[in-house]
mmCIF file of C-alpha atoms in Angstrom:
data_model
loop_
_atom_site.group_PDB
_atom_site.id
_atom_site.type_symbol
_atom_site.label_atom_id
_atom_site.label_comp_id
_atom_site.label_asym_id
_atom_site.label_seq_id
_atom_site.Cartn_x
_atom_site.Cartn_y
_atom_site.Cartn_z
ATOM 1 C CA MET A 995 69.403 25.972 67.134
ATOM 2 C CA ARG A 996 68.307 28.923 69.230
ATOM 3 C CA ILE A 997 67.054 31.481 67.080
ATOM 4 C CA GLY A 998 66.615 35.232 67.826
ATOM 5 C CA LEU A 999 65.982 38.447 65.322
ATOM 6 C CA MET A 1000 68.337 41.220 65.055
ATOM 7 C CA VAL A 1001 65.725 44.284 65.628
ATOM 8 C CA GLY A 1002 65.791 48.161 64.653
ATOM 9 C CA PRO A 1003 69.074 48.557 62.180
ATOM 10 C CA GLU A 1004 66.687 50.078 59.643
ATOM 11 C CA ARG A 1005 67.174 53.891 59.001
ATOM 12 C CA GLY A 1006 64.513 56.366 58.921
ATOM 13 C CA ARG A 1007 60.758 56.563 60.049
ATOM 14 C CA TYR A 1008 62.078 57.708 63.637
ATOM 15 C CA ALA A 1009 58.520 59.558 64.414
ATOM 16 C CA THR A 1010 57.168 55.333 63.992
ATOM 17 C CA LYS A 1011 60.414 53.880 65.066
ATOM 18 C CA VAL A 1012 59.570 52.980 69.113
ATOM 19 C CA GLU A 1013 55.941 51.299 67.937
ATOM 20 C CA ARG A 1014 57.968 49.621 64.958
ATOM 21 C CA MET A 1015 60.336 48.120 67.105
ATOM 22 C CA ARG A 1016 58.240 46.984 69.845
ATOM 23 C CA SER A 1017 56.036 45.269 67.091
ATOM 24 C CA ASP A 1018 59.220 43.500 66.214
ATOM 25 C CA VAL A 1019 59.886 42.391 69.131
ATOM 26 C CA ARG A 1020 56.522 41.168 70.293
ATOM 27 C CA TRP A 1021 56.020 39.525 67.467
ATOM 28 C CA ALA A 1022 59.579 37.538 67.866
ATOM 29 C CA GLU A 1023 58.323 36.615 71.507
ATOM 30 C CA ASP A 1024 54.685 35.325 70.313
ATOM 31 C CA ALA A 1025 56.416 33.414 67.510
ATOM 32 C CA GLY A 1026 58.497 31.626 69.460
ATOM 33 C CA LEU A 1027 62.055 32.845 69.051
ATOM 34 C CA SER A 1028 64.718 32.687 71.915
ATOM 35 C CA THR A 1029 66.186 36.316 71.605
ATOM 36 C CA VAL A 1030 66.348 39.640 70.479
ATOM 37 C CA TRP A 1031 69.566 41.878 69.670
ATOM 38 C CA ILE A 1032 69.794 45.265 69.211
ATOM 39 C CA PRO A 1033 72.434 47.393 67.531
ATOM 40 C CA GLN A 1034 74.874 50.259 68.486
ATOM 41 C CA ILE A 1035 74.534 51.630 64.858
ATOM 42 C CA PRO A 1036 76.913 55.122 65.024
ATOM 43 C CA ASP A 1037 73.864 57.513 64.099
ATOM 44 C CA GLU A 1038 70.821 55.410 65.177
ATOM 45 C CA PHE A 1039 68.976 54.794 68.068
ATOM 46 C CA ASP A 1040 70.905 54.063 71.551
ATOM 47 C CA ALA A 1041 71.213 50.106 72.143
ATOM 48 C CA LEU A 1042 70.046 50.055 76.271
ATOM 49 C CA THR A 1043 67.148 52.893 75.679
ATOM 50 C CA ALA A 1044 66.048 50.637 73.136
ATOM 51 C CA VAL A 1045 66.180 47.363 74.820
ATOM 52 C CA ALA A 1046 64.242 49.233 78.163
ATOM 53 C CA LEU A 1047 61.758 50.281 75.064
ATOM 54 C CA VAL A 1048 61.095 46.442 73.976
ATOM 55 C CA GLY A 1049 61.762 45.406 77.288
ATOM 56 C CA ASP A 1050 58.757 47.105 79.026
ATOM 57 C CA SER A 1051 56.248 45.912 76.748
ATOM 58 C CA THR A 1052 57.322 41.972 76.563
ATOM 59 C CA GLU A 1053 57.644 38.916 79.183
ATOM 60 C CA ARG A 1054 59.573 36.392 77.585
ATOM 61 C CA ILE A 1055 62.233 36.890 75.295
ATOM 62 C CA GLU A 1056 65.944 37.567 75.992
ATOM 63 C CA ILE A 1057 66.692 40.972 74.817
ATOM 64 C CA GLY A 1058 70.859 41.264 73.858
ATOM 65 C CA THR A 1059 72.418 44.440 72.623
ATOM 66 C CA ALA A 1060 75.086 43.628 69.423
ATOM 67 C CA VAL A 1061 77.342 45.535 70.799
ATOM 68 C CA VAL A 1062 77.224 48.485 73.016
ATOM 69 C CA PRO A 1063 81.048 50.030 72.238
ATOM 70 C CA VAL A 1064 82.629 50.631 75.815
ATOM 71 C CA GLN A 1065 85.009 53.468 74.773
ATOM 72 C CA PRO A 1066 82.646 56.495 74.611
ATOM 73 C CA ARG A 1067 81.094 55.704 78.013
ATOM 74 C CA HIS A 1068 82.548 55.754 81.504
ATOM 75 C CA PRO A 1069 81.869 51.825 82.661
ATOM 76 C CA ILE A 1070 79.947 53.293 86.098
ATOM 77 C CA ALA A 1071 77.899 55.401 84.096
ATOM 78 C CA LEU A 1072 76.793 52.424 81.813
ATOM 79 C CA ALA A 1073 76.750 50.582 84.504
ATOM 80 C CA GLN A 1074 74.038 52.498 86.143
ATOM 81 C CA GLN A 1075 72.373 52.527 82.698
ATOM 82 C CA VAL A 1076 72.690 48.614 82.429
ATOM 83 C CA LEU A 1077 71.268 47.921 85.850
ATOM 84 C CA SER A 1078 68.532 50.749 85.085
ATOM 85 C CA THR A 1079 67.702 48.429 82.048
ATOM 86 C CA GLN A 1080 68.108 45.107 83.717
ATOM 87 C CA ALA A 1081 65.363 46.280 86.178
ATOM 88 C CA VAL A 1082 62.736 47.408 83.300
ATOM 89 C CA CYS A 1083 63.857 43.836 81.340
ATOM 90 C CA GLY A 1084 62.860 41.874 84.896
ATOM 91 C CA GLY A 1085 66.189 40.061 84.387
ATOM 92 C CA ARG A 1086 66.101 39.064 80.417
ATOM 93 C CA LEU A 1087 68.874 41.846 79.179
ATOM 94 C CA THR A 1088 71.743 40.193 77.898
ATOM 95 C CA LEU A 1089 75.026 42.711 77.684
ATOM 96 C CA GLY A 1090 77.172 42.443 74.397
ATOM 97 C CA LEU A 1091 79.735 44.799 74.732
ATOM 98 C CA GLY A 1092 82.703 45.542 72.223
ATOM 99 C CA VAL A 1093 85.627 47.754 71.213
ATOM 100 C CA SER A 1094 83.870 48.728 67.777
ATOM 101 C CA HIS A 1095 86.582 50.110 65.497
ATOM 102 C CA HIS A 1096 89.035 52.827 64.371
ATOM 103 C CA TRP A 1097 86.619 54.260 62.287
ATOM 104 C CA ILE A 1098 84.363 54.548 65.159
ATOM 105 C CA ILE A 1099 86.161 55.520 67.971
ATOM 106 C CA ASP A 1100 88.869 57.735 66.126
ATOM 107 C CA GLU A 1101 87.583 59.013 63.232
ATOM 108 C CA MET A 1102 84.304 60.081 64.064
ATOM 109 C CA LEU A 1103 84.213 59.923 67.429
ATOM 110 C CA GLY A 1104 88.054 61.548 67.924
ATOM 111 C CA LEU A 1105 88.749 59.187 70.773
ATOM 112 C CA PRO A 1106 92.102 56.959 71.226
ATOM 113 C CA TYR A 1107 91.706 53.195 69.647
ATOM 114 C CA GLU A 1108 94.542 51.405 71.160
ATOM 115 C CA HIS A 1109 95.228 48.200 73.008
ATOM 116 C CA PRO A 1110 91.508 47.395 72.602
ATOM 117 C CA VAL A 1111 92.544 44.489 74.780
ATOM 118 C CA LEU A 1112 93.044 46.453 77.257
ATOM 119 C CA THR A 1113 90.554 48.837 77.059
ATOM 120 C CA MET A 1114 87.773 45.772 77.283
ATOM 121 C CA ARG A 1115 89.827 44.016 80.083
ATOM 122 C CA SER A 1116 89.626 47.183 82.182
ATOM 123 C CA TYR A 1117 86.080 48.287 81.812
ATOM 124 C CA LEU A 1118 85.559 44.682 82.740
ATOM 125 C CA ASP A 1119 87.341 44.718 86.376
ATOM 126 C CA VAL A 1120 84.947 47.732 86.978
ATOM 127 C CA LEU A 1121 82.007 46.130 85.339
ATOM 128 C CA ASP A 1122 82.371 42.349 87.041
ATOM 129 C CA GLN A 1123 82.049 44.391 90.692
ATOM 130 C CA ALA A 1124 79.165 46.808 89.668
ATOM 131 C CA LEU A 1125 77.094 44.426 88.104
ATOM 132 C CA ALA A 1126 77.550 41.742 91.149
ATOM 133 C CA GLY A 1127 75.477 43.646 93.626
ATOM 134 C CA PRO A 1128 74.794 46.482 95.653
ATOM 135 C CA GLY A 1129 78.122 47.177 97.407
ATOM 136 C CA GLN A 1130 81.235 49.574 96.434
ATOM 137 C CA VAL A 1131 83.096 49.364 93.183
ATOM 138 C CA ASP A 1132 86.713 49.588 93.742
ATOM 139 C CA VAL A 1133 88.952 49.544 90.887
ATOM 140 C CA GLU A 1134 92.414 50.801 89.975
ATOM 141 C CA ASN A 1135 93.837 49.503 87.047
ATOM 142 C CA ASP A 1136 95.265 50.461 84.008
ATOM 143 C CA LEU A 1137 92.633 52.898 82.929
ATOM 144 C CA PHE A 1138 90.451 53.918 85.814
ATOM 145 C CA ARG A 1139 90.850 54.919 89.627
ATOM 146 C CA ILE A 1140 86.988 54.241 91.053
ATOM 147 C CA HIS A 1141 86.154 53.785 94.385
ATOM 148 C CA ASN A 1142 82.321 54.029 93.983
ATOM 149 C CA PRO A 1143 79.304 53.167 95.589
ATOM 150 C CA MET A 1144 76.978 50.837 93.635
ATOM 151 C CA ASP A 1145 72.837 50.686 95.021
ATOM 152 C CA VAL A 1146 71.048 50.651 91.926
ATOM 153 C CA THR A 1147 68.554 47.700 92.863
ATOM 154 C CA ASP A 1148 69.271 44.017 93.546
ATOM 155 C CA VAL A 1149 68.002 43.409 89.938
ATOM 156 C CA ALA A 1150 69.127 39.476 88.248
ATOM 157 C CA PRO A 1151 72.442 38.840 87.104
ATOM 158 C CA THR A 1152 73.375 40.283 83.816
ATOM 159 C CA PRO A 1153 74.948 38.124 81.237
ATOM 160 C CA VAL A 1154 78.285 39.633 79.702
ATOM 161 C CA MET A 1155 78.945 38.880 76.154
ATOM 162 C CA LEU A 1156 81.936 40.527 74.008
ATOM 163 C CA ALA A 1157 82.395 40.854 70.140
ATOM 164 C CA ALA A 1158 85.393 39.062 69.902
ATOM 165 C CA LEU A 1159 87.179 38.610 66.154
ATOM 166 C CA GLY A 1160 90.610 38.026 67.276
ATOM 167 C CA PRO A 1161 92.542 35.684 69.285
ATOM 168 C CA ALA A 1162 93.052 37.957 72.340
ATOM 169 C CA MET A 1163 89.698 39.042 72.226
ATOM 170 C CA LEU A 1164 88.319 35.788 71.989
ATOM 171 C CA GLN A 1165 91.108 34.501 75.504
ATOM 172 C CA LEU A 1166 89.510 37.818 77.338
ATOM 173 C CA ALA A 1167 85.543 36.889 76.488
ATOM 174 C CA GLY A 1168 86.252 32.835 77.423
ATOM 175 C CA GLU A 1169 87.560 33.823 80.682
ATOM 176 C CA ARG A 1170 85.879 36.319 81.735
ATOM 177 C CA THR A 1171 82.561 36.488 79.761
ATOM 178 C CA ASP A 1172 79.854 34.447 78.897
ATOM 179 C CA GLY A 1173 80.425 34.410 75.143
ATOM 180 C CA THR A 1174 80.926 36.215 71.976
ATOM 181 C CA ILE A 1175 78.676 37.961 69.472
ATOM 182 C CA LEU A 1176 79.326 37.957 65.623
ATOM 183 C CA TRP A 1177 79.065 39.301 62.198
ATOM 184 C CA MET A 1178 80.806 38.523 59.440
ATOM 185 C CA ALA A 1179 82.095 35.184 60.760
ATOM 186 C CA ASP A 1180 80.903 32.328 57.933
ATOM 187 C CA GLU A 1181 80.777 28.206 59.046
ATOM 188 C CA ARG A 1182 84.577 27.618 58.552
ATOM 189 C CA ALA A 1183 85.523 30.943 60.738
ATOM 190 C CA ILE A 1184 83.643 29.359 63.591
ATOM 191 C CA ALA A 1185 84.552 26.070 63.665
ATOM 192 C CA SER A 1186 88.243 26.697 63.286
ATOM 193 C CA HIS A 1187 89.148 30.004 65.237
ATOM 194 C CA VAL A 1188 86.352 31.424 67.177
ATOM 195 C CA ALA A 1189 84.578 27.880 68.667
ATOM 196 C CA PRO A 1190 88.091 26.363 69.699
ATOM 197 C CA LYS A 1191 89.608 29.820 71.115
ATOM 198 C CA ILE A 1192 87.092 30.878 73.163
ATOM 199 C CA THR A 1193 85.834 27.266 74.482
ATOM 200 C CA ALA A 1194 89.403 26.103 75.662
ATOM 201 C CA ALA A 1195 89.840 29.867 77.207
ATOM 202 C CA ALA A 1196 86.574 29.282 78.990
ATOM 203 C CA ALA A 1197 87.534 25.780 80.140
ATOM 204 C CA ALA A 1198 90.928 26.679 81.410
ATOM 205 C CA ALA A 1199 89.286 29.503 83.627
ATOM 206 C CA GLY A 1200 86.856 26.861 84.609
ATOM 207 C CA ARG A 1201 83.836 28.880 83.691
ATOM 208 C CA PRO A 1202 80.894 27.060 81.560
ATOM 209 C CA ALA A 1203 81.014 25.995 77.906
ATOM 210 C CA PRO A 1204 80.624 29.875 76.264
ATOM 211 C CA ARG A 1205 77.981 30.852 73.660
ATOM 212 C CA VAL A 1206 78.635 32.035 70.272
ATOM 213 C CA VAL A 1207 76.178 33.690 68.696
ATOM 214 C CA ALA A 1208 76.269 34.254 64.774
ATOM 215 C CA GLY A 1209 75.155 36.693 63.033
ATOM 216 C CA VAL A 1210 73.922 35.554 59.803
ATOM 217 C CA PRO A 1211 71.779 37.520 57.258
ATOM 218 C CA VAL A 1212 68.533 35.100 55.819
ATOM 219 C CA CYS A 1213 65.873 35.795 52.934
ATOM 220 C CA LEU A 1214 63.626 32.799 51.816
ATOM 221 C CA CYS A 1215 63.047 33.268 48.492
ATOM 222 C CA LEU A 1216 63.127 31.439 45.015
ATOM 223 C CA ASP A 1217 66.513 29.930 43.658
ATOM 224 C CA SER A 1218 65.930 32.349 41.065
ATOM 225 C CA GLU A 1219 66.024 35.081 43.482
ATOM 226 C CA VAL A 1220 68.795 34.387 45.015
ATOM 227 C CA GLU A 1221 71.230 36.299 43.032
ATOM 228 C CA ALA A 1222 69.210 39.309 43.785
ATOM 229 C CA ALA A 1223 68.995 38.568 47.516
ATOM 230 C CA VAL A 1224 73.293 38.313 47.713
ATOM 231 C CA ALA A 1225 73.340 41.583 45.516
ATOM 232 C CA ARG A 1226 71.090 43.807 47.849
ATOM 233 C CA THR A 1227 72.805 41.723 50.604
ATOM 234 C CA ASN A 1228 75.842 43.038 50.109
ATOM 235 C CA ARG A 1229 74.273 46.844 48.672
ATOM 236 C CA ILE A 1230 73.046 46.975 52.127
ATOM 237 C CA LEU A 1231 75.281 45.574 54.509
ATOM 238 C CA ALA A 1232 78.471 45.895 53.704
ATOM 239 C CA GLU A 1233 80.034 48.918 55.175
ATOM 240 C CA ALA A 1234 81.797 47.182 57.816
ATOM 241 C CA GLU A 1235 83.666 44.907 56.047
ATOM 242 C CA VAL A 1236 86.147 47.469 55.689
ATOM 243 C CA SER A 1237 87.253 47.553 59.236
ATOM 244 C CA PRO A 1238 90.327 45.828 59.460
ATOM 245 C CA ASN A 1239 89.204 43.585 62.374
ATOM 246 C CA TYR A 1240 85.984 42.030 59.878
ATOM 247 C CA GLN A 1241 89.069 41.743 57.414
ATOM 248 C CA ARG A 1242 90.535 39.354 59.697
ATOM 249 C CA LEU A 1243 87.930 37.273 60.681
ATOM 250 C CA LEU A 1244 86.747 37.084 57.258
ATOM 251 C CA ASP A 1245 90.353 35.700 56.244
ATOM 252 C CA ALA A 1246 89.543 32.859 58.911
ATOM 253 C CA GLY A 1247 86.677 31.591 56.805
ATOM 254 C CA ASP A 1248 85.309 30.932 53.274
ATOM 255 C CA ALA A 1249 83.434 34.387 52.820
ATOM 256 C CA ARG A 1250 85.016 37.390 51.489
ATOM 257 C CA GLU A 1251 81.837 40.007 51.645
ATOM 258 C CA VAL A 1252 78.753 39.732 53.606
ATOM 259 C CA GLY A 1253 76.335 38.166 50.676
ATOM 260 C CA ASP A 1254 78.927 35.202 51.346
ATOM 261 C CA ILE A 1255 77.321 34.577 55.055
ATOM 262 C CA LEU A 1256 73.552 34.615 53.346
ATOM 263 C CA ALA A 1257 71.430 32.131 54.118
ATOM 264 C CA ALA A 1258 68.957 32.427 51.257
ATOM 265 C CA GLY A 1259 66.639 29.791 48.446
ATOM 266 C CA SER A 1260 64.113 27.777 49.949
ATOM 267 C CA GLU A 1261 63.139 26.662 53.371
ATOM 268 C CA SER A 1262 65.197 23.260 52.926
ATOM 269 C CA THR A 1263 68.077 25.962 52.047
ATOM 270 C CA VAL A 1264 67.828 28.247 54.476
ATOM 271 C CA GLU A 1265 67.473 25.463 57.303
ATOM 272 C CA LYS A 1266 70.183 23.792 56.079
ATOM 273 C CA ARG A 1267 72.450 26.301 56.101
ATOM 274 C CA LEU A 1268 71.799 27.676 59.328
ATOM 275 C CA ARG A 1269 72.083 24.358 61.067
ATOM 276 C CA ALA A 1270 75.680 24.604 59.464
ATOM 277 C CA PHE A 1271 76.098 27.119 61.777
ATOM 278 C CA VAL A 1272 75.188 25.226 64.837
ATOM 279 C CA ASP A 1273 77.457 22.539 63.586
ATOM 280 C CA ALA A 1274 80.959 24.694 63.193
ATOM 281 C CA GLY A 1275 79.839 25.532 67.250
ATOM 282 C CA ALA A 1276 77.300 28.582 67.436
ATOM 283 C CA THR A 1277 75.116 28.172 70.463
ATOM 284 C CA ASP A 1278 72.934 30.750 68.641
ATOM 285 C CA ILE A 1279 71.484 32.291 65.292
ATOM 286 C CA SER A 1280 71.152 36.020 65.162
ATOM 287 C CA VAL A 1281 69.083 36.500 62.397
ATOM 288 C CA ARG A 1282 69.237 39.612 59.799
ATOM 289 C CA VAL A 1283 66.378 39.470 57.575
ATOM 290 C CA VAL A 1284 67.171 40.982 54.259
ATOM 291 C CA PRO A 1285 63.401 41.459 52.345
ATOM 292 C CA ILE A 1286 63.772 41.634 48.354
ATOM 293 C CA GLY A 1287 61.146 43.332 46.060
ATOM 294 C CA SER A 1288 61.278 46.182 43.746
ATOM 295 C CA ASP A 1289 58.881 48.001 46.019
ATOM 296 C CA ARG A 1290 58.340 48.672 49.800
ATOM 297 C CA ASN A 1291 55.158 46.382 49.346
ATOM 298 C CA GLU A 1292 57.028 43.193 48.143
ATOM 299 C CA ARG A 1293 59.844 43.728 50.197
ATOM 300 C CA LEU A 1294 56.980 43.871 53.397
ATOM 301 C CA ALA A 1295 55.863 40.574 51.607
ATOM 302 C CA SER A 1296 59.228 38.910 51.452
ATOM 303 C CA MET A 1297 60.291 39.965 55.470
ATOM 304 C CA GLN A 1298 57.026 38.142 56.207
ATOM 305 C CA ARG A 1299 57.434 34.945 54.258
ATOM 306 C CA THR A 1300 61.237 34.409 55.971
ATOM 307 C CA ARG A 1301 59.874 35.966 59.349
ATOM 308 C CA GLU A 1302 57.166 32.717 59.139
ATOM 309 C CA LEU A 1303 60.403 30.071 58.518
ATOM 310 C CA LEU A 1304 62.049 31.447 61.601
ATOM 311 C CA SER A 1305 59.311 30.746 63.681
ATOM 312 C CA SER A 1306 58.495 27.105 62.127
ATOM 313 C CA LEU A 1307 62.227 26.542 62.660
ATOM 314 C CA ALA A 1308 62.222 27.854 66.320
ATOM 315 C CA SER A 1309 59.117 25.745 67.191
ATOM 316 C CA GLU A 1310 61.021 22.660 66.182
ATOM 317 C CA ASP A 1311 63.813 23.073 68.586
#
């Protein structure tokens, strides 16, 4: 069970945020976790910039974006940023990409949100060449006409993963990338929908078995506190549920809201739930710690207890 930590989505206290993110990632590395995942949120830090900042202060841990929307970025500009960030990370960057949601791309940014699979396939045509090593990038497809040299550096190859929720995007992810990064997918959705489709697509394309990263909220707490943990999870993490993309993924499983995916309770209860995701087909768990408590000090203590559990689970695997 490869355990990773989601780092950086908390809003506020921006004067100290960079150092707090560095501290979180250093903790994850020292605690033996496999990965950290940094989300790209519309009103928050740029994920790749954050990766460079934390990559420069760590040595071992894999650092991934979860995920960078492609529409606002020209693929050559994105490739330059990725290669520059990979040079800082010494080969530890995994690039998570997505097409985001209509309410971000269309309603917030005023960009077209049409043909998402075509959009991602067209981007991958460019990135495949640009990230493959120094040389000319020559791509003419449905969206791009690019003839651009790329000689940033001879850094290590950059794994690419997609936020693939529907069948067509899962097919593309299996055929062209290293796997998928999920949110709002419970065990049944992974076992019956995600894992079979992406694995079959990868096999048909002659690619290695793909990674499936399950995003799971976690709260170590007393049994009597589980209800409060579920309520807080639904309060602070529910905004994405309105997206049709996530609704379709919820329809593939048993969960109806993000609180249903929360792994909460005692050490054994949390471990059992996380291992259920692995049994369903997840290769990695990206943990979003959900601390509970009536004030900041109680929530910090709750976070620390959950982190200690994650460290113990990471050391067992």
